[in-house]
Short mmCIF file of C-alpha atoms in Angstrom, two decimals:
data_model
loop_
_atom_site.label_atom_id
_atom_site.label_comp_id
_atom_site.label_asym_id
_atom_site.label_seq_id
_atom_site.Cartn_x
_atom_site.Cartn_y
_atom_site.Cartn_z
CA MET F 7 0.00 0.00 0.00
CA MET F 8 0.99 3.61 -0.40
CA GLY F 9 2.08 5.32 2.77
CA TYR F 10 0.15 8.28 4.13
CA ARG F 11 1.43 11.68 5.17
CA ILE F 12 0.53 11.94 8.85
CA PHE F 13 0.52 14.95 11.18
CA LEU F 14 0.86 13.59 14.71
CA ALA F 15 0.00 16.28 17.26
CA GLY F 16 1.52 15.41 20.62
CA ALA F 17 4.22 13.16 19.19
CA SER F 18 6.41 13.45 22.30
CA GLY F 19 3.75 12.14 24.70
CA ALA F 20 3.49 8.59 26.07
CA ILE F 21 1.37 7.31 23.17
CA GLY F 22 3.10 9.46 20.55
CA ARG F 23 6.51 7.98 21.36
CA ARG F 24 5.17 4.44 20.86
CA LEU F 25 3.04 5.38 17.84
CA THR F 26 5.70 7.12 15.74
CA PRO F 27 7.85 3.99 15.17
CA LEU F 28 4.67 1.98 14.43
CA LEU F 29 3.59 4.47 11.77
CA ARG F 30 7.07 4.55 10.24
CA SER F 31 7.34 0.76 10.09
CA ALA F 32 3.95 0.68 8.33
CA GLY F 33 5.39 2.92 5.61
CA HIS F 34 3.89 6.27 6.60
CA TYR F 35 5.65 9.65 6.71
CA VAL F 36 5.24 11.27 10.13
CA TYR F 37 5.33 14.96 10.98
CA GLY F 38 5.54 14.95 14.77
CA SER F 39 4.54 18.09 16.65
CA THR F 40 5.72 19.17 20.09
CA ARG F 41 5.59 22.43 22.03
CA SER F 42 9.16 22.06 23.26
CA LYS F 43 12.41 22.34 21.28
CA ALA F 44 13.86 19.94 23.88
CA ASN F 45 11.90 17.07 22.27
CA VAL F 46 13.13 17.61 18.71
CA ASP F 47 16.08 15.17 18.83
CA THR F 48 13.95 12.47 20.45
CA LEU F 49 11.26 12.79 17.77
CA ARG F 50 13.87 12.63 15.02
CA SER F 51 15.39 9.50 16.59
CA LEU F 52 11.94 7.86 16.57
CA GLY F 53 11.57 8.56 12.85
CA ALA F 54 9.41 11.69 12.83
CA ASP F 55 10.00 14.97 11.02
CA PRO F 56 9.81 17.24 14.11
CA ILE F 57 7.70 20.40 14.18
CA VAL F 58 7.71 22.79 17.16
CA VAL F 59 4.31 24.50 17.48
CA ASP F 60 1.82 25.48 20.16
CA VAL F 61 -1.73 24.27 19.42
CA PHE F 62 -3.10 27.53 20.86
CA ASP F 63 -1.27 29.56 18.20
CA ALA F 64 -3.90 29.01 15.52
CA SER F 65 -2.12 30.82 12.70
CA ALA F 66 1.22 29.06 13.30
CA LEU F 67 -0.57 25.71 13.57
CA SER F 68 -2.42 26.31 10.30
CA ARG F 69 0.87 27.19 8.60
CA VAL F 70 2.74 24.05 9.72
CA VAL F 71 -0.18 21.70 9.02
CA ALA F 72 -0.63 23.25 5.56
CA SER F 73 3.06 22.73 4.79
CA ALA F 74 2.84 19.09 5.93
CA ARG F 75 -0.14 18.42 3.59
CA PRO F 76 -1.29 15.46 5.73
CA ASP F 77 -3.71 12.79 4.59
CA ILE F 78 -4.40 12.00 8.26
CA VAL F 79 -4.17 14.08 11.44
CA ILE F 80 -3.75 12.27 14.77
CA HIS F 81 -4.52 14.21 17.96
CA GLN F 82 -2.68 12.84 21.03
CA LEU F 83 -2.37 16.15 22.90
CA THR F 84 -2.76 16.41 26.68
CA ASP F 85 -0.96 18.48 29.32
CA LEU F 86 -0.64 16.24 32.37
CA PRO F 87 2.35 16.00 34.75
CA LYS F 88 4.55 12.97 34.00
CA ASP F 89 3.95 11.45 37.44
CA LEU F 90 0.28 12.54 37.70
CA ASN F 91 1.31 14.33 40.93
CA PRO F 92 -1.96 15.03 42.82
CA LEU F 93 -0.70 18.51 43.79
CA GLU F 94 -0.39 19.42 40.10
CA MET F 95 -3.45 17.64 38.73
CA GLY F 96 -5.99 20.41 39.35
CA ALA F 97 -4.16 22.89 37.13
CA ALA F 98 -3.31 20.13 34.62
CA ILE F 99 -6.97 19.15 34.23
CA VAL F 100 -7.81 22.78 33.40
CA ARG F 101 -4.96 22.98 30.86
CA THR F 102 -5.92 19.67 29.24
CA ALA F 103 -9.59 20.68 29.03
CA ARG F 104 -8.49 23.82 27.17
CA ILE F 105 -6.40 21.69 24.78
CA ARG F 106 -9.41 19.45 24.17
CA SER F 107 -11.72 22.37 23.40
CA GLU F 108 -9.74 25.32 21.98
CA GLY F 109 -6.76 23.23 20.83
CA THR F 110 -8.94 20.68 19.04
CA ARG F 111 -10.87 23.49 17.33
CA ASN F 112 -7.59 24.94 16.02
CA LEU F 113 -6.37 21.51 14.89
CA VAL F 114 -9.66 20.74 13.10
CA THR F 115 -9.57 24.10 11.30
CA ALA F 116 -5.97 23.52 10.23
CA ALA F 117 -6.67 19.92 9.14
CA ILE F 118 -9.64 20.91 6.96
CA ALA F 119 -7.75 23.82 5.38
CA ALA F 120 -4.82 21.48 4.59
CA GLY F 121 -7.11 18.93 2.90
CA ALA F 122 -6.72 16.12 5.46
CA ARG F 123 -9.21 13.31 5.05
CA ARG F 124 -9.42 11.82 8.56
CA LEU F 125 -8.85 12.96 12.15
CA VAL F 126 -8.09 10.38 14.86
CA ALA F 127 -8.39 11.85 18.36
CA GLN F 128 -7.57 10.66 21.88
CA SER F 129 -10.45 10.64 24.37
CA ILE F 130 -11.02 8.74 27.63
CA ALA F 131 -13.03 5.62 28.48
CA TRP F 132 -13.84 6.46 32.12
CA ALA F 133 -16.19 9.37 31.43
CA TYR F 134 -19.49 7.49 31.11
CA ALA F 135 -22.54 8.48 33.12
CA PRO F 136 -23.43 5.90 35.80
CA GLY F 137 -25.51 3.08 34.33
CA ILE F 138 -25.49 -0.51 33.18
CA GLU F 139 -21.96 -1.87 32.67
CA PRO F 140 -20.00 -2.65 30.59
CA HIS F 141 -20.50 0.67 28.78
CA ALA F 142 -20.88 0.64 25.01
CA GLU F 143 -19.82 3.61 22.88
CA THR F 144 -23.48 4.64 22.54
CA ASP F 145 -23.86 5.19 26.30
CA ALA F 146 -24.09 8.79 27.53
CA LEU F 147 -21.10 10.60 28.98
CA ASP F 148 -21.35 12.02 32.49
CA ALA F 149 -22.25 15.55 31.32
CA GLY F 150 -23.55 16.52 34.76
CA ALA F 151 -20.26 15.85 36.56
CA GLU F 152 -19.09 18.63 38.88
CA GLY F 153 -15.78 20.03 40.12
CA GLU F 154 -12.60 18.79 38.42
CA SER F 155 -14.52 15.90 36.85
CA GLY F 156 -16.90 18.41 35.32
CA ILE F 157 -14.05 20.48 33.85
CA ASN F 158 -12.51 17.28 32.48
CA LEU F 159 -15.83 16.13 30.99
CA GLN F 160 -16.58 19.45 29.29
CA GLY F 161 -13.21 19.23 27.54
CA VAL F 162 -13.86 15.63 26.46
CA ILE F 163 -17.35 16.49 25.17
CA ALA F 164 -15.96 19.44 23.17
CA LEU F 165 -13.16 17.30 21.69
CA GLU F 166 -15.51 14.51 20.66
CA HIS F 167 -18.06 16.90 19.13
CA LEU F 168 -15.39 18.75 17.11
CA THR F 169 -13.82 15.47 15.95
CA LEU F 170 -17.09 13.82 14.89
CA LYS F 171 -18.99 16.83 13.52
CA SER F 172 -16.48 18.68 11.31
CA PRO F 173 -17.15 17.61 7.72
CA PRO F 174 -15.53 16.84 5.38
CA LEU F 175 -13.16 15.34 7.98
CA GLU F 176 -13.86 11.72 8.89
CA GLY F 177 -13.65 11.78 12.68
CA VAL F 178 -12.52 8.82 14.77
CA VAL F 179 -12.59 9.10 18.58
CA LEU F 180 -10.52 6.59 20.54
CA ARG F 181 -11.77 6.41 24.13
CA TYR F 182 -8.63 5.11 25.83
CA GLY F 183 -8.65 3.33 29.14
CA GLN F 184 -6.12 4.16 31.85
CA LEU F 185 -2.65 3.83 30.36
CA TYR F 186 0.13 1.68 31.75
CA GLY F 187 3.52 0.57 30.43
CA PRO F 188 6.62 2.43 29.16
CA GLY F 189 6.48 6.21 29.57
CA THR F 190 3.37 6.13 31.79
CA VAL F 191 3.06 6.33 35.58
CA SER F 192 2.53 2.59 36.09
CA ASP F 193 3.87 -0.73 34.87
CA ARG F 194 0.70 -2.49 36.01
CA PRO F 195 -2.90 -2.25 34.83
CA SER F 196 -5.35 -0.28 36.98
CA ASN F 197 -8.60 -1.79 38.21
CA SER F 198 -10.73 0.36 35.92
CA ALA F 199 -10.55 -0.01 32.12
CA PRO F 200 -6.75 -0.33 31.77
CA VAL F 201 -4.92 -0.34 28.43
CA HIS F 202 -1.23 -0.87 27.69
CA VAL F 203 0.33 2.16 25.97
CA ASP F 204 1.49 -0.03 23.05
CA ALA F 205 -2.04 -1.33 22.48
CA ALA F 206 -3.30 2.27 22.65
CA ALA F 207 -0.77 3.31 19.98
CA TYR F 208 -1.75 0.29 17.87
CA ALA F 209 -5.39 1.42 17.90
CA ALA F 210 -4.37 4.79 16.47
CA LEU F 211 -2.32 3.08 13.74
CA LEU F 212 -5.31 0.94 12.76
CA ALA F 213 -7.78 3.85 12.94
CA ILE F 214 -6.08 5.78 10.14
CA ASP F 215 -7.59 3.43 7.54
CA HIS F 216 -9.77 0.89 9.35
CA GLY F 217 -13.30 1.28 10.62
CA ASP F 218 -16.10 3.75 10.06
CA PRO F 219 -15.92 7.25 11.51
CA GLY F 220 -17.21 7.19 15.08
CA ILE F 221 -16.27 6.26 18.64
CA TYR F 222 -14.29 3.24 19.83
CA ASN F 223 -13.58 2.06 23.37
CA ILE F 224 -9.91 1.04 23.59
CA ALA F 225 -9.30 -0.93 26.79
CA GLN F 226 -8.72 -4.41 28.10
CA SER F 227 -11.87 -6.42 28.58
CA ASP F 228 -13.30 -5.72 31.98
CA ARG F 229 -16.61 -5.05 33.62
CA TYR F 230 -16.54 -1.31 32.92
CA VAL F 231 -16.32 -0.89 29.11
CA ALA F 232 -17.25 -3.03 26.11
CA THR F 233 -14.59 -3.26 23.38
CA GLU F 234 -16.25 -5.50 20.78
CA LYS F 235 -16.63 -2.63 18.31
CA ALA F 236 -12.87 -1.90 18.20
CA ARG F 237 -12.07 -5.59 17.84
CA ALA F 238 -14.58 -6.07 15.01
CA GLN F 239 -14.15 -2.84 13.02
CA LEU F 240 -10.51 -1.94 13.66
CA SER F 241 -9.20 -5.52 14.06
CA TRP F 242 -7.72 -4.24 17.32
CA THR F 243 -6.39 -6.41 20.13
CA PRO F 244 -5.40 -5.26 23.63
CA ASP F 245 -2.56 -7.81 23.55
CA PHE F 246 -0.43 -5.88 21.03
CA ARG F 247 3.08 -4.95 22.23
CA LEU F 248 6.02 -3.32 20.49
CA PRO F 249 9.17 -5.47 20.34
CA ALA F 250 11.29 -4.88 23.46
#
């Protein structure tokens, strides 16, 4: 198959660092964005063409995405502390919610202007409203959540709406479970909808040209979320691991 030109926003994050080599080995050309010049050498070593840009600088973002001429845009942007330090999480949740709303809007605008065909975006699988479990993708999100959860949820809802309702972009939302593995805070799965970072990256690789536009739960089978849709439509498996 012909490789795609891919703009990977958030290439230096936990998933981005596992995803870039996967995309390259599948024959795709990767433009990897980061906010920090300090990440440029790492991105280059992983096989990406590094781009330093802030997603909140809409005009700069539009310029770099236009010059990349991507077929596919992948959105893996968050702004969480590496160790998920509880003292820093309040501010980080606010920053990440802004990325998911304002940042996603800027990325969607840039992607459409550049002629991209599909947008694959990172969401979360633990945002469902209380109800019958395991939750399918059609279940409602917890829109009435309050406090930090409410801030988090409003960002997620904005991201998903922008991703799914911005024609002519085909929007794919990956609702990731709680990450574990290399580059994350834990080597062990959590009790609630865990997913290994390599399996999370693998889902994004598959989503660039598998499956209909829409929402997919990406987590290990457990009582909380149903993952049959991702297995059937994306041919995804939670057992995928990069070679050591």
